[in-house]
Every structure is written in C-alpha cells, then in structure tokens.
C-alpha cells in the first residue's frame, strides 16, 4: 500500500504472484473498509483477497480478470471518503455513519431536525459548499438571472387554522366533503380571491391560506429574469 499525497488517493498492490481471478469493484464504486476489491489466484495454489482497508471510492483499477500480476504490482487506488455531505447521520457518498461536527470546524449546517431544532440534519464541508456555490454562481451568470429571496409567512401568503375564515367560503362544507386534488382535500373561496382551504391527509384540521394580492402575477411575469428562493421559519 502506498499513499499519493497530491491526489489524496491510496494505492494497493498484490501481495502474491499469480493471476487475477476476479475484480469485484469498478472505478467510481463505493467501497467499505475491509471489503474485497480484487481476488488473485497465486502460483502456489492459494487464493488471495486484496481488500480496501479504508472506506471511500474506487479511483482507478489497473488490472482485469485473467491478467498476470507480480507481488507488489499495483492493482487499484482508493480515494478515502471525506464525508463532505452528511444527511441524517450518514455520509451521502459512502453511506458511513458519521458524527456531526460543530460549525466551528469547517462544516456548515444547512438544516436542523424539526423536532429538536438543535441536532443537525444536513451538513456539508466548507470546501463542498464553496464548490456548490461556484457552480451555482456560474449557472446564474450563464442564464443571466438574479436571485430573489422571499419570506413565505405574512409575505407571500398568510395561513391560519382559525375557523372564522370559514365564513369567507359561504358554505358549511366539512373537511370530509372537500374535493381531492393530488391527494389533498382543497377548495378555493368563491367570495375572496386566492383564498384556499385544505386538509392534510390524516388530519381533521382545516387550514386556510390567502395568497398576497398580485404575488402570483409578480412571480409569473418575472420568472425568466430571476431565480426564486423561499425562506420560512414556520413549522
């Protein structure tokens, strides 16, 4: 085994002289620590397994089934996983369980679990965040678009579960009587423009949502000039 510091890859070689019996991983495949990559039938009749001692991604494979190899001959390289994107406690690249880091060590927390509001749900490394940002900025420049960030609650919409809003619908329809659209019971007010009521599956609560006047018109007319992002602290 040897390390290539420039590319942060680790190279693995055959421990015996013989013939490659099989290659069970290809370039780009994820590999776990201790998982076999190449099987070699040695000249003395034994079978040798060349496994990756680190978790990562196969960067290259320089042998194939049936090829003769010498002891110490290079077989494959592994790029150890840096766990740059962690979601739900698992690395998004290699699937390893990863402990969350504090934001002070170069990891950025993008989402928190809804229940606790403290435990991170999604983290990315600073390097990964910069790469994503660079790609995103490039795509915006090529599309000649600017970014507009809207707050959702009390800006684009107002939502409530107050039954007083039922008077705006002019009927006494119950939740179970609302028409189903895409699996959600929903209807629009015939009295107040752009006022909707809906019931989520499995919930008896009727919610009312009023869209801000002219908001839909603004969004539709300028969608070719801007990329919209919607932000909310709502639960």
XYZ file of N, CA and C in Angstrom, residues 10-198:
567
model
N -5.100 6.435 -2.238
C -4.286 5.389 -1.630
C -4.201 4.239 -2.617
N -2.975 3.793 -2.902
C -2.727 2.753 -3.892
C -2.536 1.410 -3.204
N -3.095 0.334 -3.821
C -2.991 -1.010 -3.246
C -2.402 -1.961 -4.272
N -1.538 -2.846 -3.778
C -0.817 -3.764 -4.658
C -1.089 -5.213 -4.270
N -0.751 -6.106 -5.201
C -0.914 -7.529 -4.941
C 0.130 -8.002 -3.928
N -0.288 -8.882 -3.049
C 0.640 -9.436 -2.056
C 1.236 -10.758 -2.514
N 0.761 -11.258 -3.661
C 1.258 -12.532 -4.180
C 1.479 -12.434 -5.679
N 2.205 -13.413 -6.216
C 2.357 -13.533 -7.658
C 1.343 -14.546 -8.162
N 0.606 -14.185 -9.225
C -0.395 -15.108 -9.727
C -1.231 -14.493 -10.825
N -2.492 -14.916 -10.872
C -3.420 -14.463 -11.906
C -4.661 -13.888 -11.236
N -5.156 -12.767 -11.750
C -6.361 -12.139 -11.207
C -7.570 -13.028 -11.500
N -8.226 -13.484 -10.435
C -9.401 -14.349 -10.594
C -10.661 -13.529 -10.849
N -10.784 -12.384 -10.185
C -11.941 -11.528 -10.395
C -11.682 -10.143 -9.822
N -12.360 -9.179 -10.410
C -12.341 -7.795 -9.921
C -13.789 -7.439 -9.597
N -14.081 -7.204 -8.338
C -15.473 -7.045 -7.915
C -15.875 -5.588 -7.691
N -14.965 -4.658 -7.936
C -15.287 -3.242 -7.847
C -14.746 -2.539 -9.087
N -15.480 -1.524 -9.553
C -15.055 -0.746 -10.706
C -14.793 0.698 -10.296
N -14.178 1.432 -11.188
C -13.928 2.846 -10.934
C -15.236 3.568 -10.639
N -15.243 4.344 -9.564
C -16.447 5.084 -9.173
C -17.305 4.380 -8.149
N -17.029 3.092 -7.906
C -17.809 2.342 -6.917
C -17.412 2.751 -5.503
N -18.407 2.788 -4.621
C -18.118 2.985 -3.203
C -17.605 1.676 -2.623
N -16.671 1.769 -1.686
C -16.109 0.576 -1.064
C -15.954 0.835 0.424
N -16.282 -0.172 1.215
C -16.154 -0.056 2.655
C -14.819 -0.580 3.142
N -14.454 -0.203 4.342
C -13.211 -0.701 4.928
C -13.291 -2.216 5.080
N -12.298 -2.914 4.552
C -12.267 -4.368 4.644
C -12.987 -5.085 3.528
N -13.619 -4.358 2.626
C -14.337 -5.004 1.526
C -13.382 -5.368 0.393
N -13.611 -6.546 -0.181
C -12.747 -7.054 -1.238
C -12.899 -6.237 -2.515
N -11.796 -6.055 -3.198
C -11.802 -5.376 -4.487
C -11.291 -6.319 -5.584
N -10.196 -7.059 -5.288
C -9.585 -7.962 -6.269
C -9.277 -9.305 -5.603
N -9.536 -10.387 -6.341
C -9.156 -11.739 -5.906
C -8.050 -12.231 -6.836
N -6.998 -12.758 -6.230
C -5.851 -13.248 -7.010
C -5.591 -14.715 -6.665
N -5.504 -15.563 -7.709
C -5.084 -16.959 -7.535
C -3.569 -16.994 -7.646
N -2.910 -17.309 -6.526
C -1.446 -17.287 -6.522
C -0.879 -18.509 -7.235
N 0.388 -18.421 -7.621
C 1.052 -19.510 -8.334
C 1.214 -20.747 -7.463
N 1.173 -20.583 -6.142
C 1.320 -21.750 -5.262
C -0.017 -22.391 -4.928
N -1.086 -21.931 -5.594
C -2.383 -22.566 -5.435
C -3.305 -21.917 -4.428
N -2.842 -20.955 -3.685
C -3.701 -20.266 -2.728
C -4.444 -19.112 -3.399
N -5.512 -18.657 -2.732
C -6.279 -17.513 -3.216
C -6.066 -16.347 -2.271
N -5.745 -15.194 -2.822
C -5.501 -14.003 -2.013
C -6.580 -12.960 -2.299
N -7.027 -12.308 -1.242
C -8.025 -11.251 -1.360
C -7.333 -9.919 -1.090
N -7.448 -9.003 -2.028
C -6.901 -7.660 -1.826
C -8.087 -6.748 -1.529
N -8.159 -6.310 -0.277
C -9.290 -5.503 0.171
C -8.849 -4.079 0.464
N -9.815 -3.185 0.500
C -9.538 -1.794 0.855
C -9.659 -1.633 2.364
N -8.605 -1.183 3.039
C -8.689 -1.001 4.481
C -9.367 0.308 4.877
N -9.688 1.149 3.864
C -10.353 2.417 4.162
C -11.671 2.488 3.402
N -12.588 3.264 3.929
C -13.863 3.493 3.247
C -13.688 4.648 2.268
N -14.185 4.477 1.064
C -14.042 5.542 0.084
C -14.625 5.164 -1.257
N -14.030 5.679 -2.312
C -14.496 5.449 -3.678
C -13.318 4.958 -4.519
N -13.551 3.928 -5.335
C -12.502 3.403 -6.206
C -12.133 4.478 -7.229
N -10.867 4.905 -7.205
C -10.403 5.950 -8.123
C -9.900 5.358 -9.432
N -9.300 4.164 -9.384
C -8.814 3.520 -10.604
C -8.592 2.044 -10.339
N -8.678 1.244 -11.397
C -8.384 -0.189 -11.344
C -7.457 -0.490 -12.510
N -6.282 -1.045 -12.212
C -5.278 -1.258 -13.258
C -5.088 -2.730 -13.619
N -6.034 -3.577 -13.212
C -5.943 -4.996 -13.560
C -7.296 -5.482 -14.030
N -7.308 -6.658 -14.635
C -8.561 -7.248 -15.089
C -8.488 -8.755 -14.914
N -9.643 -9.387 -14.977
C -9.694 -10.833 -14.794
C -8.810 -11.534 -15.821
N -7.969 -12.454 -15.338
C -7.100 -13.233 -16.209
C -5.713 -12.655 -16.393
N -5.505 -11.428 -15.914
C -4.185 -10.824 -16.098
C -3.202 -11.342 -15.052
N -1.949 -11.511 -15.469
C -0.901 -11.976 -14.550
C -0.373 -10.793 -13.755
N -0.141 -11.013 -12.472
C 0.372 -9.946 -11.614
C 1.554 -10.471 -10.807
N 2.436 -9.544 -10.496
C 3.582 -9.860 -9.660
C 3.314 -9.366 -8.233
N 3.977 -9.953 -7.286
C 3.867 -9.479 -5.911
C 4.353 -8.038 -5.843
N 3.562 -7.155 -5.279
C 3.905 -5.734 -5.195
C 3.409 -4.917 -6.365
N 2.782 -5.587 -7.349
C 2.284 -4.852 -8.523
C 0.998 -4.102 -8.171
N 0.899 -2.870 -8.658
C -0.265 -2.015 -8.386
C -1.539 -2.624 -8.966
N -2.598 -2.618 -8.167
C -3.883 -3.167 -8.602
C -4.983 -2.107 -8.695
N -5.111 -1.271 -7.675
C -6.176 -0.260 -7.682
C -5.851 0.854 -6.696
N -6.546 1.964 -6.840
C -6.405 3.073 -5.905
C -7.773 3.446 -5.349
N -7.765 3.904 -4.120
C -8.992 4.325 -3.444
C -8.852 5.775 -2.999
N -9.888 6.529 -3.239
C -9.949 7.893 -2.726
C -10.743 7.852 -1.423
N -10.062 7.998 -0.279
C -10.777 7.926 1.006
C -11.885 8.970 1.072
N -13.025 8.564 1.566
C -14.168 9.468 1.618
C -13.957 10.522 2.696
N -14.179 11.780 2.328
C -14.028 12.887 3.275
C -15.344 13.223 3.963
N -16.411 12.476 3.647
C -17.733 12.703 4.254
C -18.133 14.174 4.137
N -18.083 14.693 2.912
C -18.322 16.120 2.727
C -19.797 16.503 2.803
N -20.680 15.523 2.616
C -22.113 15.790 2.777
C -22.679 14.729 3.711
N -23.219 15.156 4.840
C -23.769 14.239 5.839
C -25.239 14.565 6.032
N -26.070 13.556 5.819
C -27.515 13.742 5.981
C -28.071 12.642 6.874
N -28.759 13.036 7.910
C -29.351 12.055 8.809
C -28.322 11.180 9.491
N -27.104 11.684 9.693
C -26.061 10.916 10.350
C -25.315 9.968 9.441
N -25.630 9.986 8.129
C -24.963 9.112 7.160
C -24.279 9.945 6.093
N -23.101 9.490 5.664
C -22.405 10.151 4.570
C -23.179 9.916 3.277
N -23.454 10.990 2.540
C -24.227 10.876 1.305
C -23.441 10.189 0.202
N -22.114 10.116 0.329
C -21.283 9.499 -0.716
C -21.032 8.021 -0.463
N -20.622 7.684 0.770
C -20.213 6.300 1.033
C -21.154 5.546 1.970
N -22.090 6.252 2.593
C -23.068 5.592 3.446
C -22.606 5.309 4.857
N -21.408 5.766 5.208
C -20.910 5.513 6.563
C -21.660 6.351 7.587
N -21.802 5.811 8.806
C -22.369 6.590 9.889
C -21.322 7.608 10.340
N -21.716 8.854 10.415
C -20.776 9.926 10.703
C -21.325 10.792 11.825
N -20.459 11.129 12.771
C -20.862 12.045 13.837
C -20.884 13.463 13.290
N -21.898 14.210 13.705
C -21.984 15.596 13.253
C -20.885 16.428 13.894
N -20.418 17.409 13.128
C -19.391 18.312 13.614
C -20.000 19.649 13.989
N -19.312 20.365 14.819
C -19.751 21.720 15.130
C -19.395 22.624 13.965
N -20.147 23.725 13.809
C -19.908 24.622 12.687
C -18.533 25.275 12.747
N -17.883 25.214 13.885
C -16.594 25.862 14.028
C -15.447 25.117 13.385
N -15.661 23.878 12.945
C -14.546 23.095 12.402
C -14.552 23.037 10.879
N -15.282 23.942 10.242
C -15.312 23.976 8.787
C -16.524 23.321 8.177
N -17.363 22.678 8.987
C -18.601 22.095 8.491
C -19.736 23.105 8.646
N -20.607 23.140 7.645
C -21.715 24.086 7.661
C -23.022 23.323 7.816
N -23.817 23.710 8.786
C -25.122 23.088 8.993
C -26.167 23.840 8.192
N -26.863 23.116 7.304
C -27.869 23.735 6.451
C -29.280 23.494 6.947
N -29.500 22.352 7.590
C -30.831 22.024 8.107
C -30.708 21.426 9.493
N -31.718 21.649 10.303
C -31.791 21.028 11.621
C -33.029 20.151 11.679
N -32.969 19.123 12.537
C -34.139 18.280 12.719
C -35.280 19.120 13.269
N -36.475 18.911 12.732
C -37.625 19.723 13.101
C -37.973 19.584 14.572
N -37.894 18.386 15.097
C -38.342 18.161 16.469
C -37.448 18.844 17.492
N -36.139 18.648 17.369
C -35.241 19.190 18.377
C -34.832 20.620 18.074
N -34.681 20.939 16.790
C -34.229 22.255 16.420
C -32.766 22.486 16.751
N -32.085 21.461 17.264
C -30.689 21.585 17.671
C -29.808 20.604 16.903
N -30.248 19.354 16.813
C -29.458 18.325 16.136
C -29.425 18.583 14.633
N -28.233 18.689 14.036
C -28.154 18.934 12.592
C -28.777 17.787 11.797
N -29.422 18.128 10.695
C -29.964 17.117 9.787
C -29.139 17.033 8.513
N -28.561 18.162 8.102
C -27.760 18.189 6.875
C -26.545 19.076 7.097
N -25.380 18.510 6.856
C -24.139 19.269 6.952
C -23.313 19.060 5.689
N -22.603 20.106 5.276
C -21.656 19.993 4.170
C -20.339 20.612 4.613
N -19.262 20.136 4.040
C -17.957 20.712 4.352
C -17.849 22.086 3.700
N -16.952 22.904 4.220
C -16.764 24.241 3.654
C -16.299 24.151 2.210
N -15.419 23.188 1.913
C -14.921 23.023 0.545
C -16.056 22.645 -0.407
N -16.936 21.739 0.060
C -18.057 21.325 -0.769
C -19.023 22.490 -0.980
N -19.244 23.273 0.066
C -20.141 24.427 -0.040
C -19.599 25.442 -1.047
N -18.286 25.665 -1.025
C -17.677 26.599 -1.972
C -17.789 26.087 -3.402
N -17.636 24.775 -3.578
C -17.764 24.197 -4.919
C -19.193 24.328 -5.435
N -20.156 24.046 -4.558
C -21.562 24.182 -4.946
C -21.877 25.629 -5.294
N -21.362 26.554 -4.466
C -21.608 27.975 -4.705
C -21.020 28.415 -6.044
N -19.805 27.968 -6.353
C -19.165 28.351 -7.610
C -19.962 27.841 -8.811
N -20.421 26.585 -8.736
C -21.224 26.018 -9.826
C -22.545 26.768 -9.974
N -23.149 27.106 -8.830
C -24.433 27.801 -8.847
C -24.279 29.208 -9.413
N -23.229 29.905 -8.989
C -22.976 31.260 -9.489
C -22.745 31.234 -10.997
N -22.017 30.233 -11.472
C -21.767 30.109 -12.904
C -23.059 29.904 -13.678
N -23.942 29.036 -13.141
C -25.213 28.774 -13.831
C -26.083 30.023 -13.876
N -26.050 30.842 -12.814
C -26.831 32.082 -12.794
C -26.301 33.071 -13.834
N -24.969 33.168 -13.928
C -24.382 34.089 -14.903
C -24.716 33.660 -16.333
N -24.653 32.351 -16.569
C -24.964 31.861 -17.915
C -26.421 32.092 -18.268
N -27.300 31.982 -17.271
C -28.732 32.214 -17.501
C -29.099 33.689 -17.407
N -28.124 34.529 -16.993
C -28.335 35.968 -16.827
C -29.525 36.236 -15.898
N -29.461 35.578 -14.743
C -30.525 35.733 -13.747
C -29.956 36.254 -12.433
N -30.813 36.947 -11.687
C -30.506 37.349 -10.327
C -31.335 36.497 -9.373
N -30.927 36.485 -8.119
C -31.649 35.717 -7.102
C -32.538 36.653 -6.292
N -33.768 36.241 -6.099
C -34.687 36.969 -5.222
C -35.125 36.014 -4.120
N -34.972 36.452 -2.876
C -35.359 35.633 -1.724
C -36.622 36.210 -1.115
N -37.654 35.392 -1.039
C -38.928 35.802 -0.445
C -39.123 35.124 0.901
N -39.630 35.872 1.846
C -40.137 35.262 3.071
C -41.522 34.717 2.751
N -41.845 33.572 3.299
C -43.127 32.943 2.981
C -44.263 33.488 3.838
N -44.124 33.330 5.167
C -45.222 33.676 6.072
C -45.400 35.192 6.185
N -46.623 35.628 5.995
C -47.004 37.046 6.082
C -46.344 37.902 5.005
N -45.773 37.261 3.996
C -45.208 37.999 2.869
C -45.832 37.495 1.577
N -45.571 36.251 1.222
C -46.228 35.682 0.047
C -47.619 35.150 0.389
N -47.741 34.572 1.574
C -49.035 34.014 1.990
C -49.299 34.318 3.461
N -50.542 34.150 3.837
C -50.910 34.148 5.250
C -51.721 32.888 5.484
N -51.339 32.120 6.483
C -52.024 30.855 6.771
C -52.565 30.870 8.188
N -53.710 30.231 8.361
C -54.316 30.152 9.682
C -55.207 28.917 9.764
N -55.467 28.499 10.983
C -56.440 27.420 11.222
C -57.651 27.967 11.951
N -57.778 29.278 11.975
C -58.905 29.945 12.649
C -60.197 29.670 11.890
N -61.164 29.086 12.577
C -62.433 28.729 11.928
C -63.203 29.946 11.440
N -62.822 31.140 11.910
C -63.520 32.341 11.459
C -63.364 32.550 9.956
N -62.294 31.991 9.401
C -62.063 32.131 7.963
C -63.069 31.349 7.149
N -63.777 30.417 7.781
C -64.765 29.605 7.062
C -65.880 30.460 6.482
N -66.143 31.620 7.111
C -67.204 32.495 6.619
C -66.919 33.031 5.224
N -65.661 33.014 4.835
C -65.291 33.520 3.514
C -65.617 32.544 2.396
N -66.082 31.352 2.756
C -66.412 30.358 1.745
C -67.907 30.259 1.499
N -68.692 30.871 2.346
C -70.130 30.961 2.098
C -70.863 29.650 2.080
N -70.296 28.586 2.675
C -70.998 27.317 2.768
C -70.618 26.643 4.080
N -71.206 25.520 4.320
C -70.950 24.793 5.565
C -70.279 23.458 5.293
N -69.493 23.394 4.229
C -68.831 22.139 3.866
C -67.867 21.703 4.962
N -67.893 20.414 5.270
C -66.962 19.875 6.244
C -65.703 19.393 5.526
N -64.671 19.128 6.325
C -63.390 18.725 5.757
C -63.536 17.506 4.851
N -64.366 16.550 5.276
C -64.508 15.317 4.508
C -65.218 15.535 3.181
N -65.864 16.696 3.012
C -66.612 16.963 1.792
C -65.803 17.745 0.754
N -64.605 18.190 1.109
C -63.814 18.973 0.173
C -63.306 18.085 -0.956
N -63.227 18.621 -2.164
C -62.717 17.825 -3.288
C -61.234 17.493 -3.102
N -60.811 16.364 -3.659
C -59.430 15.914 -3.517
C -58.633 16.300 -4.761
N -57.522 16.990 -4.542
C -56.612 17.381 -5.621
C -55.209 16.929 -5.240
N -54.644 16.027 -6.037
C -53.304 15.496 -5.750
C -53.210 14.935 -4.337
N -54.250 14.256 -3.887
C -54.234 13.599 -2.591
C -54.563 14.492 -1.417
N -54.811 15.777 -1.678
C -55.123 16.727 -0.606
C -56.526 17.296 -0.830
N -57.323 17.315 0.223
C -58.653 17.916 0.133
C -58.517 19.430 0.151
N -58.941 20.084 -0.932
C -58.722 21.524 -1.061
C -59.848 22.156 -1.864
N -60.138 23.408 -1.572
C -61.113 24.164 -2.360
C -60.759 25.637 -2.286
N -61.240 26.400 -3.289
C -60.970 27.834 -3.360
C -62.232 28.604 -3.038
N -62.064 29.709 -2.350
C -63.195 30.546 -1.978
C -63.792 31.204 -3.212
N -65.128 31.230 -3.255
C -65.822 31.926 -4.333
C -66.090 33.373 -3.955
N -65.748 33.730 -2.731
C -66.018 35.072 -2.217
C -64.755 35.927 -2.206
N -63.648 35.363 -1.671
C -62.389 36.097 -1.556
C -61.384 35.512 -2.549
N -60.831 36.316 -3.446
C -59.881 35.800 -4.439
C -58.621 35.210 -3.782
N -58.166 34.114 -4.347
C -56.912 33.470 -3.935
C -56.887 33.114 -2.454
N -58.036 32.708 -1.949
C -58.137 32.171 -0.594
C -58.488 30.698 -0.716
N -57.695 29.843 -0.093
C -57.886 28.407 -0.201
C -58.032 27.798 1.193
N -58.722 26.672 1.223
C -58.763 25.868 2.440
C -58.383 24.447 2.060
N -57.693 23.781 2.968
C -57.261 22.420 2.660
C -57.130 21.623 3.947
